[in-house]
Amino acid sequence: MRNGQDWLSSRTFHHSEFSDIQALVERKRERGLSISLCFPTLNEEATIAKEIVIVKSELQMRYPLVDEIVVIDSGSTDRTREVAAEFGAKVYLATDILPCIEPYKGKGENLWKALYVLEGDIIVYVDADIKNIHPRFVYGLVGPLLKNDDTRFVKAFYDRPIALDQKTVKPSGGGRVTELVTRPLFSSFYPELAQFIQPLSGEYAGFRECFDTIPFPIGYGVETSMLMDIYDRFGLEAMAQVDLDKRVHRNQSTVALGRMSFGIIQTFIAKLRASGKATMAGELYKTMIQFELEGGAYRRKESAIDIVERRPIVELPEYLAKFPARAGKA
Amino acid sequence: MKGILDKTRALETSLAEMKELLLGNVVLLGEVPSYAGTWQSDDEMSSVDYSVRARFFADRIGELGVDECTSDPLGNPIGIIKGGEPGRPPILVCAELDSLFNPPGDIHYAIDGDTIIGPGLMDNAIGAAAVMSLPDVLKREGLAFKSTIMLAGIANTMRDSKNLTLVERFLESLGTKPGAAIIVKGGELGRLNYFSEAVVRADILCERRPGARQSPPNMIIVANEIIDRLLELELPQKPETAVTVGMIRGGYKYGTPATTARVGIELRSTSNEALAALSSRIAGILDQVRHERRVDIEYDVAAALGATSLGWSHPLTSATAAVIQELGLELNVYPSVSELYYFLQRGIPAVTIGVATGSDYHQELASASLRSLYSGMAQLIGVMLAADEEAADA
């Protein structure tokens, strides 16, 4: 592994290294940069208000680090959009962005469409289901980007507790899909990327070119795909990871994680084939088969998970019309 | 005073525009555990009380712009906003940092529309956060004071059941006697305490006497006998006097008679003399049970407060009442059974107010209305302005 250990030690940070927020604000000003924060949402009324409040209070009103807070919603049926707007976020329904193109539903779709509405040079994506939101989730991610000129993309990692129920929190044990699916795949085909402690974490930040020049799977595989594309395009030295300590979030069932793993494997294999690292005699099946025990009998449950990928948004004429400086960067 | 009342009303609107700052402080402080303890050195030669919430409070008020931040010998953080006339006695604004209800595990607050939810919120995270927000809010509003303002968070007040004794020690340690003090509680908004009832909080500990023959085997039964006798006491309606049995603990196994039992009681009266008489009757009951049942009974007083009053006509009282009413809030006057007594006893004009409307104070899902906090903060600043202008001159 080329420079593997060096990368791990030199590109792995702790959020506390960037807790001087005023210094980050000054650095942002010196470099003439702007920062956009995006929360992709789907029915997050329980947590979105607190996330916006903490970021707005600490990183906008007290320290002008974040220039805009944007919520891109997949069509929540609860009060997510209303609550977010009430606390001052710019709120978009994903289907209202670029309405001329066929819409899809999924987190990757939101992240991709966000690029069209976000104005910042640096883009920070943070999941909206974090119960213990703290300013470190943002300044920890933008810190390495602002302080190190050669860092273009930063990924978060955590000691991830999972809430077993309202009373019991297991101190670690999250990241099951990481350890059982993603890391073995990376170890086999992209060993350098296996050094990301939490490759599937939903919090990351990067310069606009990291995101607008890569394709986005609309569904589960977006984080895996993003790492592979940024690595291929910018190299490991442009990437970093930051320890954000603890992240408390909803726990997902093993069945749901099974579907997630299926999507990641599908995305991964598609990218391997596209890159020429693997060839296959035929097409993959697109249906995840699981079983439920009901009334003493097993019932087959099928989930069709089709991997649709958005092409790099920088190739879209509407995007270039809005960001003409990005022309020719594909 | 009219100018202050007008300003207070206007503040309510501008505080609503700072809602994220206020909420941010409530959430960040409330999610820091209020647990406090003692650090003992390895050689056991020294020990230091610590509270992580006190540390957070100190760091935060420093960051939010007080002129100086210090701590008293007990580790209670005190932020200083220097006044324009250094010769005037300071105004003390203080809040307890502890929460009576401490959930196991991490604390996570939630915001649901106008409601903030989280354990310890009303007791007293929101009150402490209101005090902690003051440097920022005063600066944004361009408000300056003639008197120096001391913003204090008092930790450890609930420790070892000895609640309030550390408030007394906090006041003892202050170098300068404040000209006025405002004690900030989470709730309820509209409350005004300017007088205190005489209160005794005590534990009655029943223990099997070692080696005693014919002593009753089960201390829960002894405790029950004491409770029965307490309930038989005839108490005067005037001066209003009451006994509450608030806590009972005893035993360790279903099938084994308890060797100890503890009963927590509170005695209250509007008269110091009536309370003294009641205490003496209770001492008699305990003596009787001790001898008749041949058991050890200890009477351990956790807190004793006296009945005292700042007076309705005191400028601080009347100014506080005026501010509360100016904001359209229902004035709720009742006696304090908490730390106010220690302030008044030392001749410090003091009132206790609440800054929010909430519910389920000591439960996991304690909640408060965000809008009520705008009024609560406006009220707090209004009372500070009044204390600065008028009350301290009394």
PDB file of C-alpha atoms in Angstrom, chain A residues 67-284:
ATOM      1  CA  ASP A  67     -22.617  31.087   4.905  1.00  0.00           C
ATOM      2  CA  GLU A  68     -25.807  29.168   4.235  1.00  0.00           C
ATOM      3  CA  ILE A  69     -27.799  26.320   5.754  1.00  0.00           C
ATOM      4  CA  VAL A  70     -29.851  24.406   3.225  1.00  0.00           C
ATOM      5  CA  VAL A  71     -32.286  21.535   3.661  1.00  0.00           C
ATOM      6  CA  ILE A  72     -32.955  19.321   0.650  1.00  0.00           C
ATOM      7  CA  ASP A  73     -35.993  17.220   1.387  1.00  0.00           C
ATOM      8  CA  SER A  74     -37.037  14.012  -0.347  1.00  0.00           C
ATOM      9  CA  GLY A  75     -40.737  14.574   0.294  1.00  0.00           C
ATOM     10  CA  SER A  76     -41.191  14.259   4.040  1.00  0.00           C
ATOM     11  CA  THR A  77     -44.701  13.538   5.202  1.00  0.00           C
ATOM     12  CA  ASP A  78     -44.045  15.037   8.633  1.00  0.00           C
ATOM     13  CA  ARG A  79     -43.243  18.685   9.492  1.00  0.00           C
ATOM     14  CA  THR A  80     -39.554  18.546   8.518  1.00  0.00           C
ATOM     15  CA  ARG A  81     -39.721  21.297   5.890  1.00  0.00           C
ATOM     16  CA  GLU A  82     -41.925  23.569   7.981  1.00  0.00           C
ATOM     17  CA  VAL A  83     -39.727  23.225  11.079  1.00  0.00           C
ATOM     18  CA  ALA A  84     -36.519  23.785   9.111  1.00  0.00           C
ATOM     19  CA  ALA A  85     -37.901  26.938   7.488  1.00  0.00           C
ATOM     20  CA  GLU A  86     -39.104  28.226  10.848  1.00  0.00           C
ATOM     21  CA  PHE A  87     -35.522  28.142  12.144  1.00  0.00           C
ATOM     22  CA  GLY A  88     -34.180  29.988   9.132  1.00  0.00           C
ATOM     23  CA  ALA A  89     -32.814  27.275   6.821  1.00  0.00           C
ATOM     24  CA  LYS A  90     -33.332  27.540   3.080  1.00  0.00           C
ATOM     25  CA  VAL A  91     -35.615  24.620   2.331  1.00  0.00           C
ATOM     26  CA  TYR A  92     -36.043  22.886  -1.013  1.00  0.00           C
ATOM     27  CA  LEU A  93     -38.125  19.949  -2.062  1.00  0.00           C
ATOM     28  CA  ALA A  94     -35.792  17.836  -4.193  1.00  0.00           C
ATOM     29  CA  THR A  95     -38.399  17.499  -6.931  1.00  0.00           C
ATOM     30  CA  ASP A  96     -38.580  21.287  -7.250  1.00  0.00           C
ATOM     31  CA  ILE A  97     -34.876  21.489  -8.125  1.00  0.00           C
ATOM     32  CA  LEU A  98     -34.136  21.074 -11.818  1.00  0.00           C
ATOM     33  CA  PRO A  99     -37.773  20.171 -12.498  1.00  0.00           C
ATOM     34  CA  CYS A 100     -37.068  19.656 -16.191  1.00  0.00           C
ATOM     35  CA  ILE A 101     -35.184  16.412 -15.547  1.00  0.00           C
ATOM     36  CA  GLU A 102     -36.756  13.150 -14.489  1.00  0.00           C
ATOM     37  CA  PRO A 103     -36.828  12.976 -10.671  1.00  0.00           C
ATOM     38  CA  TYR A 104     -35.625  10.076  -8.542  1.00  0.00           C
ATOM     39  CA  LYS A 105     -35.986   9.495  -4.850  1.00  0.00           C
ATOM     40  CA  GLY A 106     -33.009   8.865  -2.619  1.00  0.00           C
ATOM     41  CA  LYS A 107     -30.339  10.483  -0.523  1.00  0.00           C
ATOM     42  CA  GLY A 108     -27.874  10.531  -3.432  1.00  0.00           C
ATOM     43  CA  GLU A 109     -30.421  12.409  -5.524  1.00  0.00           C
ATOM     44  CA  ASN A 110     -30.707  15.051  -2.792  1.00  0.00           C
ATOM     45  CA  LEU A 111     -26.942  15.447  -2.478  1.00  0.00           C
ATOM     46  CA  TRP A 112     -26.549  15.761  -6.237  1.00  0.00           C
ATOM     47  CA  LYS A 113     -29.384  18.264  -6.651  1.00  0.00           C
ATOM     48  CA  ALA A 114     -28.083  20.232  -3.677  1.00  0.00           C
ATOM     49  CA  LEU A 115     -25.044  21.133  -5.771  1.00  0.00           C
ATOM     50  CA  TYR A 116     -27.307  23.136  -8.036  1.00  0.00           C
ATOM     51  CA  VAL A 117     -28.784  25.264  -5.242  1.00  0.00           C
ATOM     52  CA  LEU A 118     -25.821  25.558  -2.869  1.00  0.00           C
ATOM     53  CA  GLU A 119     -23.682  28.637  -3.451  1.00  0.00           C
ATOM     54  CA  GLY A 120     -20.575  27.799  -1.453  1.00  0.00           C
ATOM     55  CA  ASP A 121     -17.057  26.939  -2.563  1.00  0.00           C
ATOM     56  CA  ILE A 122     -16.918  24.372   0.235  1.00  0.00           C
ATOM     57  CA  ILE A 123     -19.873  22.063   0.676  1.00  0.00           C
ATOM     58  CA  VAL A 124     -20.618  20.278   3.933  1.00  0.00           C
ATOM     59  CA  TYR A 125     -23.084  17.423   4.024  1.00  0.00           C
ATOM     60  CA  VAL A 126     -24.439  16.410   7.430  1.00  0.00           C
ATOM     61  CA  ASP A 127     -27.155  13.811   8.025  1.00  0.00           C
ATOM     62  CA  ALA A 128     -30.265  15.134   9.709  1.00  0.00           C
ATOM     63  CA  ASP A 129     -30.843  12.307  12.203  1.00  0.00           C
ATOM     64  CA  ILE A 130     -28.054  13.196  14.642  1.00  0.00           C
ATOM     65  CA  LYS A 131     -29.339  13.454  18.202  1.00  0.00           C
ATOM     66  CA  ASN A 132     -26.145  14.853  19.706  1.00  0.00           C
ATOM     67  CA  ILE A 133     -25.479  17.554  17.150  1.00  0.00           C
ATOM     68  CA  HIS A 134     -22.648  19.873  18.120  1.00  0.00           C
ATOM     69  CA  PRO A 135     -20.756  22.561  16.183  1.00  0.00           C
ATOM     70  CA  ARG A 136     -17.821  20.150  15.916  1.00  0.00           C
ATOM     71  CA  PHE A 137     -19.755  18.221  13.268  1.00  0.00           C
ATOM     72  CA  VAL A 138     -19.191  21.201  10.974  1.00  0.00           C
ATOM     73  CA  TYR A 139     -15.998  22.886  12.121  1.00  0.00           C
ATOM     74  CA  GLY A 140     -14.308  19.503  12.457  1.00  0.00           C
ATOM     75  CA  LEU A 141     -15.027  18.809   8.802  1.00  0.00           C
ATOM     76  CA  VAL A 142     -14.139  22.206   7.356  1.00  0.00           C
ATOM     77  CA  GLY A 143     -11.080  22.653   9.577  1.00  0.00           C
ATOM     78  CA  PRO A 144      -8.720  20.458   7.509  1.00  0.00           C
ATOM     79  CA  LEU A 145     -10.028  22.002   4.272  1.00  0.00           C
ATOM     80  CA  LEU A 146      -9.367  25.540   5.453  1.00  0.00           C
ATOM     81  CA  LYS A 147      -6.055  24.906   7.172  1.00  0.00           C
ATOM     82  CA  ASN A 148      -4.394  22.588   4.651  1.00  0.00           C
ATOM     83  CA  ASP A 149      -4.248  23.891   1.108  1.00  0.00           C
ATOM     84  CA  ASP A 150      -3.868  20.429  -0.420  1.00  0.00           C
ATOM     85  CA  THR A 151      -6.855  18.831   1.323  1.00  0.00           C
ATOM     86  CA  ARG A 152      -9.953  18.806  -0.881  1.00  0.00           C
ATOM     87  CA  PHE A 153     -12.231  16.280   0.826  1.00  0.00           C
ATOM     88  CA  VAL A 154     -12.779  15.290   4.480  1.00  0.00           C
ATOM     89  CA  LYS A 155     -14.791  12.402   5.832  1.00  0.00           C
ATOM     90  CA  ALA A 156     -16.042  12.045   9.409  1.00  0.00           C
ATOM     91  CA  PHE A 157     -15.628   9.052  11.657  1.00  0.00           C
ATOM     92  CA  TYR A 158     -16.900   8.300  15.140  1.00  0.00           C
ATOM     93  CA  ASP A 159     -17.090   6.062  18.059  1.00  0.00           C
ATOM     94  CA  ARG A 160     -20.658   5.235  17.086  1.00  0.00           C
ATOM     95  CA  PRO A 161     -23.019   4.257  19.879  1.00  0.00           C
ATOM     96  CA  ILE A 162     -26.306   2.802  18.751  1.00  0.00           C
ATOM     97  CA  ALA A 163     -29.480   3.321  20.727  1.00  0.00           C
ATOM     98  CA  LEU A 164     -30.813  -0.117  21.571  1.00  0.00           C
ATOM     99  CA  ASP A 165     -33.877   1.378  23.179  1.00  0.00           C
ATOM    100  CA  GLN A 166     -34.732   4.552  25.055  1.00  0.00           C
ATOM    101  CA  LYS A 167     -32.733   3.512  28.110  1.00  0.00           C
ATOM    102  CA  THR A 168     -29.833   1.519  26.762  1.00  0.00           C
ATOM    103  CA  VAL A 169     -27.077   2.811  24.567  1.00  0.00           C
ATOM    104  CA  LYS A 170     -24.409   0.403  23.449  1.00  0.00           C
ATOM    105  CA  PRO A 171     -21.107   2.271  23.473  1.00  0.00           C
ATOM    106  CA  SER A 172     -19.942   0.944  20.119  1.00  0.00           C
ATOM    107  CA  GLY A 173     -21.072  -1.530  17.539  1.00  0.00           C
ATOM    108  CA  GLY A 174     -22.384   0.772  14.837  1.00  0.00           C
ATOM    109  CA  GLY A 175     -20.844   0.486  11.404  1.00  0.00           C
ATOM    110  CA  ARG A 176     -21.894  -3.135  10.869  1.00  0.00           C
ATOM    111  CA  VAL A 177     -22.214  -2.614   7.122  1.00  0.00           C
ATOM    112  CA  THR A 178     -18.785  -1.004   7.115  1.00  0.00           C
ATOM    113  CA  GLU A 179     -17.071  -3.938   8.769  1.00  0.00           C
ATOM    114  CA  LEU A 180     -19.008  -6.694   6.987  1.00  0.00           C
ATOM    115  CA  VAL A 181     -19.319  -5.240   3.494  1.00  0.00           C
ATOM    116  CA  THR A 182     -17.494  -2.046   2.648  1.00  0.00           C
ATOM    117  CA  ARG A 183     -14.144  -2.610   4.308  1.00  0.00           C
ATOM    118  CA  PRO A 184     -13.742  -6.138   2.918  1.00  0.00           C
ATOM    119  CA  LEU A 185     -14.560  -4.789  -0.555  1.00  0.00           C
ATOM    120  CA  PHE A 186     -12.146  -1.874  -0.213  1.00  0.00           C
ATOM    121  CA  SER A 187      -9.471  -4.193   1.168  1.00  0.00           C
ATOM    122  CA  SER A 188      -9.867  -6.363  -1.909  1.00  0.00           C
ATOM    123  CA  PHE A 189      -9.969  -3.681  -4.585  1.00  0.00           C
ATOM    124  CA  TYR A 190      -9.075  -0.274  -3.071  1.00  0.00           C
ATOM    125  CA  PRO A 191      -6.823  -1.074  -0.082  1.00  0.00           C
ATOM    126  CA  GLU A 192      -5.921   2.573   0.432  1.00  0.00           C
ATOM    127  CA  LEU A 193      -9.579   3.446   0.962  1.00  0.00           C
ATOM    128  CA  ALA A 194      -9.822   0.741   3.635  1.00  0.00           C
ATOM    129  CA  GLN A 195      -8.040   3.248   5.861  1.00  0.00           C
ATOM    130  CA  PHE A 196     -11.193   5.326   6.172  1.00  0.00           C
ATOM    131  CA  ILE A 197     -12.458   4.402   9.613  1.00  0.00           C
ATOM    132  CA  GLN A 198     -16.104   5.085   8.735  1.00  0.00           C
ATOM    133  CA  PRO A 199     -16.380   5.115   4.941  1.00  0.00           C
ATOM    134  CA  LEU A 200     -20.178   5.169   5.149  1.00  0.00           C
ATOM    135  CA  SER A 201     -20.528   8.088   7.539  1.00  0.00           C
ATOM    136  CA  GLY A 202     -23.052  10.608   6.315  1.00  0.00           C
ATOM    137  CA  GLU A 203     -20.944  13.611   7.227  1.00  0.00           C
ATOM    138  CA  TYR A 204     -18.320  14.896   4.828  1.00  0.00           C
ATOM    139  CA  ALA A 205     -17.137  18.124   3.297  1.00  0.00           C
ATOM    140  CA  GLY A 206     -15.182  19.080   0.253  1.00  0.00           C
ATOM    141  CA  PHE A 207     -14.502  21.712  -2.316  1.00  0.00           C
ATOM    142  CA  ARG A 208     -17.205  21.992  -4.951  1.00  0.00           C
ATOM    143  CA  GLU A 209     -15.059  20.348  -7.632  1.00  0.00           C
ATOM    144  CA  CYS A 210     -14.890  17.157  -5.574  1.00  0.00           C
ATOM    145  CA  PHE A 211     -18.621  16.762  -5.880  1.00  0.00           C
ATOM    146  CA  ASP A 212     -19.656  18.365  -9.145  1.00  0.00           C
ATOM    147  CA  THR A 213     -17.217  16.325 -11.223  1.00  0.00           C
ATOM    148  CA  ILE A 214     -18.299  12.908  -9.984  1.00  0.00           C
ATOM    149  CA  PRO A 215     -21.418  10.820 -10.612  1.00  0.00           C
ATOM    150  CA  PHE A 216     -23.893  10.254  -7.758  1.00  0.00           C
ATOM    151  CA  PRO A 217     -25.793   6.991  -7.297  1.00  0.00           C
ATOM    152  CA  ILE A 218     -29.229   8.109  -6.147  1.00  0.00           C
ATOM    153  CA  GLY A 219     -29.540   5.550  -3.382  1.00  0.00           C
ATOM    154  CA  TYR A 220     -27.528   3.561  -0.842  1.00  0.00           C
ATOM    155  CA  GLY A 221     -24.183   3.407  -2.573  1.00  0.00           C
ATOM    156  CA  VAL A 222     -23.553   7.129  -2.697  1.00  0.00           C
ATOM    157  CA  GLU A 223     -20.934   7.286   0.060  1.00  0.00           C
ATOM    158  CA  THR A 224     -18.966   4.303  -1.233  1.00  0.00           C
ATOM    159  CA  SER A 225     -19.098   5.527  -4.794  1.00  0.00           C
ATOM    160  CA  MET A 226     -18.071   9.034  -3.763  1.00  0.00           C
ATOM    161  CA  LEU A 227     -14.913   7.813  -2.024  1.00  0.00           C
ATOM    162  CA  MET A 228     -13.904   5.732  -5.038  1.00  0.00           C
ATOM    163  CA  ASP A 229     -14.492   8.578  -7.489  1.00  0.00           C
ATOM    164  CA  ILE A 230     -12.752  11.247  -5.431  1.00  0.00           C
ATOM    165  CA  TYR A 231      -9.836   8.872  -4.895  1.00  0.00           C
ATOM    166  CA  ASP A 232      -9.592   8.140  -8.626  1.00  0.00           C
ATOM    167  CA  ARG A 233      -9.876  11.791  -9.576  1.00  0.00           C
ATOM    168  CA  PHE A 234      -7.932  13.621  -6.861  1.00  0.00           C
ATOM    169  CA  GLY A 235      -5.845  10.931  -5.170  1.00  0.00           C
ATOM    170  CA  LEU A 236      -5.532   9.859  -1.570  1.00  0.00           C
ATOM    171  CA  GLU A 237      -3.384  12.853  -0.645  1.00  0.00           C
ATOM    172  CA  ALA A 238      -6.331  15.189  -1.293  1.00  0.00           C
ATOM    173  CA  MET A 239      -8.453  13.239   1.170  1.00  0.00           C
ATOM    174  CA  ALA A 240      -8.542  13.290   4.960  1.00  0.00           C
ATOM    175  CA  GLN A 241     -10.674  12.009   7.812  1.00  0.00           C
ATOM    176  CA  VAL A 242     -11.629  13.578  11.111  1.00  0.00           C
ATOM    177  CA  ASP A 243     -12.671  12.051  14.401  1.00  0.00           C
ATOM    178  CA  LEU A 244     -15.880  13.689  15.584  1.00  0.00           C
ATOM    179  CA  ASP A 245     -16.055  11.558  18.749  1.00  0.00           C
ATOM    180  CA  LYS A 246     -19.562  10.313  19.249  1.00  0.00           C
ATOM    181  CA  ARG A 247     -22.618  10.320  17.020  1.00  0.00           C
ATOM    182  CA  VAL A 248     -25.960   9.198  18.381  1.00  0.00           C
ATOM    183  CA  HIS A 249     -28.554   8.324  15.806  1.00  0.00           C
ATOM    184  CA  ARG A 250     -31.433   5.998  15.071  1.00  0.00           C
ATOM    185  CA  ASN A 251     -30.519   2.360  14.895  1.00  0.00           C
ATOM    186  CA  GLN A 252     -31.555   0.453  11.789  1.00  0.00           C
ATOM    187  CA  SER A 253     -32.806  -3.118  11.679  1.00  0.00           C
ATOM    188  CA  THR A 254     -30.573  -5.850  10.296  1.00  0.00           C
ATOM    189  CA  VAL A 255     -33.081  -6.317   7.473  1.00  0.00           C
ATOM    190  CA  ALA A 256     -32.766  -2.649   6.500  1.00  0.00           C
ATOM    191  CA  LEU A 257     -28.985  -2.909   6.705  1.00  0.00           C
ATOM    192  CA  GLY A 258     -29.219  -5.954   4.429  1.00  0.00           C
ATOM    193  CA  ARG A 259     -30.917  -3.864   1.756  1.00  0.00           C
ATOM    194  CA  MET A 260     -28.324  -1.149   2.273  1.00  0.00           C
ATOM    195  CA  SER A 261     -25.522  -3.686   1.838  1.00  0.00           C
ATOM    196  CA  PHE A 262     -27.138  -4.986  -1.319  1.00  0.00           C
ATOM    197  CA  GLY A 263     -27.195  -1.462  -2.772  1.00  0.00           C
ATOM    198  CA  ILE A 264     -23.571  -0.872  -1.821  1.00  0.00           C
ATOM    199  CA  ILE A 265     -22.436  -4.150  -3.396  1.00  0.00           C
ATOM    200  CA  GLN A 266     -24.367  -3.370  -6.578  1.00  0.00           C
ATOM    201  CA  THR A 267     -22.826   0.099  -6.788  1.00  0.00           C
ATOM    202  CA  PHE A 268     -19.380  -1.208  -6.003  1.00  0.00           C
ATOM    203  CA  ILE A 269     -19.462  -3.882  -8.682  1.00  0.00           C
ATOM    204  CA  ALA A 270     -20.823  -1.428 -11.259  1.00  0.00           C
ATOM    205  CA  LYS A 271     -17.907   0.892 -10.544  1.00  0.00           C
ATOM    206  CA  LEU A 272     -15.402  -1.944 -10.687  1.00  0.00           C
ATOM    207  CA  ARG A 273     -16.706  -2.889 -14.097  1.00  0.00           C
ATOM    208  CA  ALA A 274     -16.665   0.705 -15.296  1.00  0.00           C
ATOM    209  CA  SER A 275     -13.075   1.124 -14.147  1.00  0.00           C
ATOM    210  CA  GLY A 276     -11.989  -2.153 -15.764  1.00  0.00           C
ATOM    211  CA  LYS A 277     -10.948  -3.659 -12.441  1.00  0.00           C
ATOM    212  CA  ALA A 278     -13.440  -6.481 -12.898  1.00  0.00           C
ATOM    213  CA  THR A 279     -15.414  -8.050 -15.698  1.00  0.00           C
ATOM    214  CA  MET A 280     -18.539 -10.139 -15.461  1.00  0.00           C
ATOM    215  CA  ALA A 281     -20.087 -12.603 -17.830  1.00  0.00           C
ATOM    216  CA  GLY A 282     -23.599 -11.312 -17.246  1.00  0.00           C
ATOM    217  CA  GLU A 283     -25.689  -8.674 -15.532  1.00  0.00           C
ATOM    218  CA  LEU A 284     -26.335  -8.692 -11.781  1.00  0.00           C
TER     219      LEU A 284
END
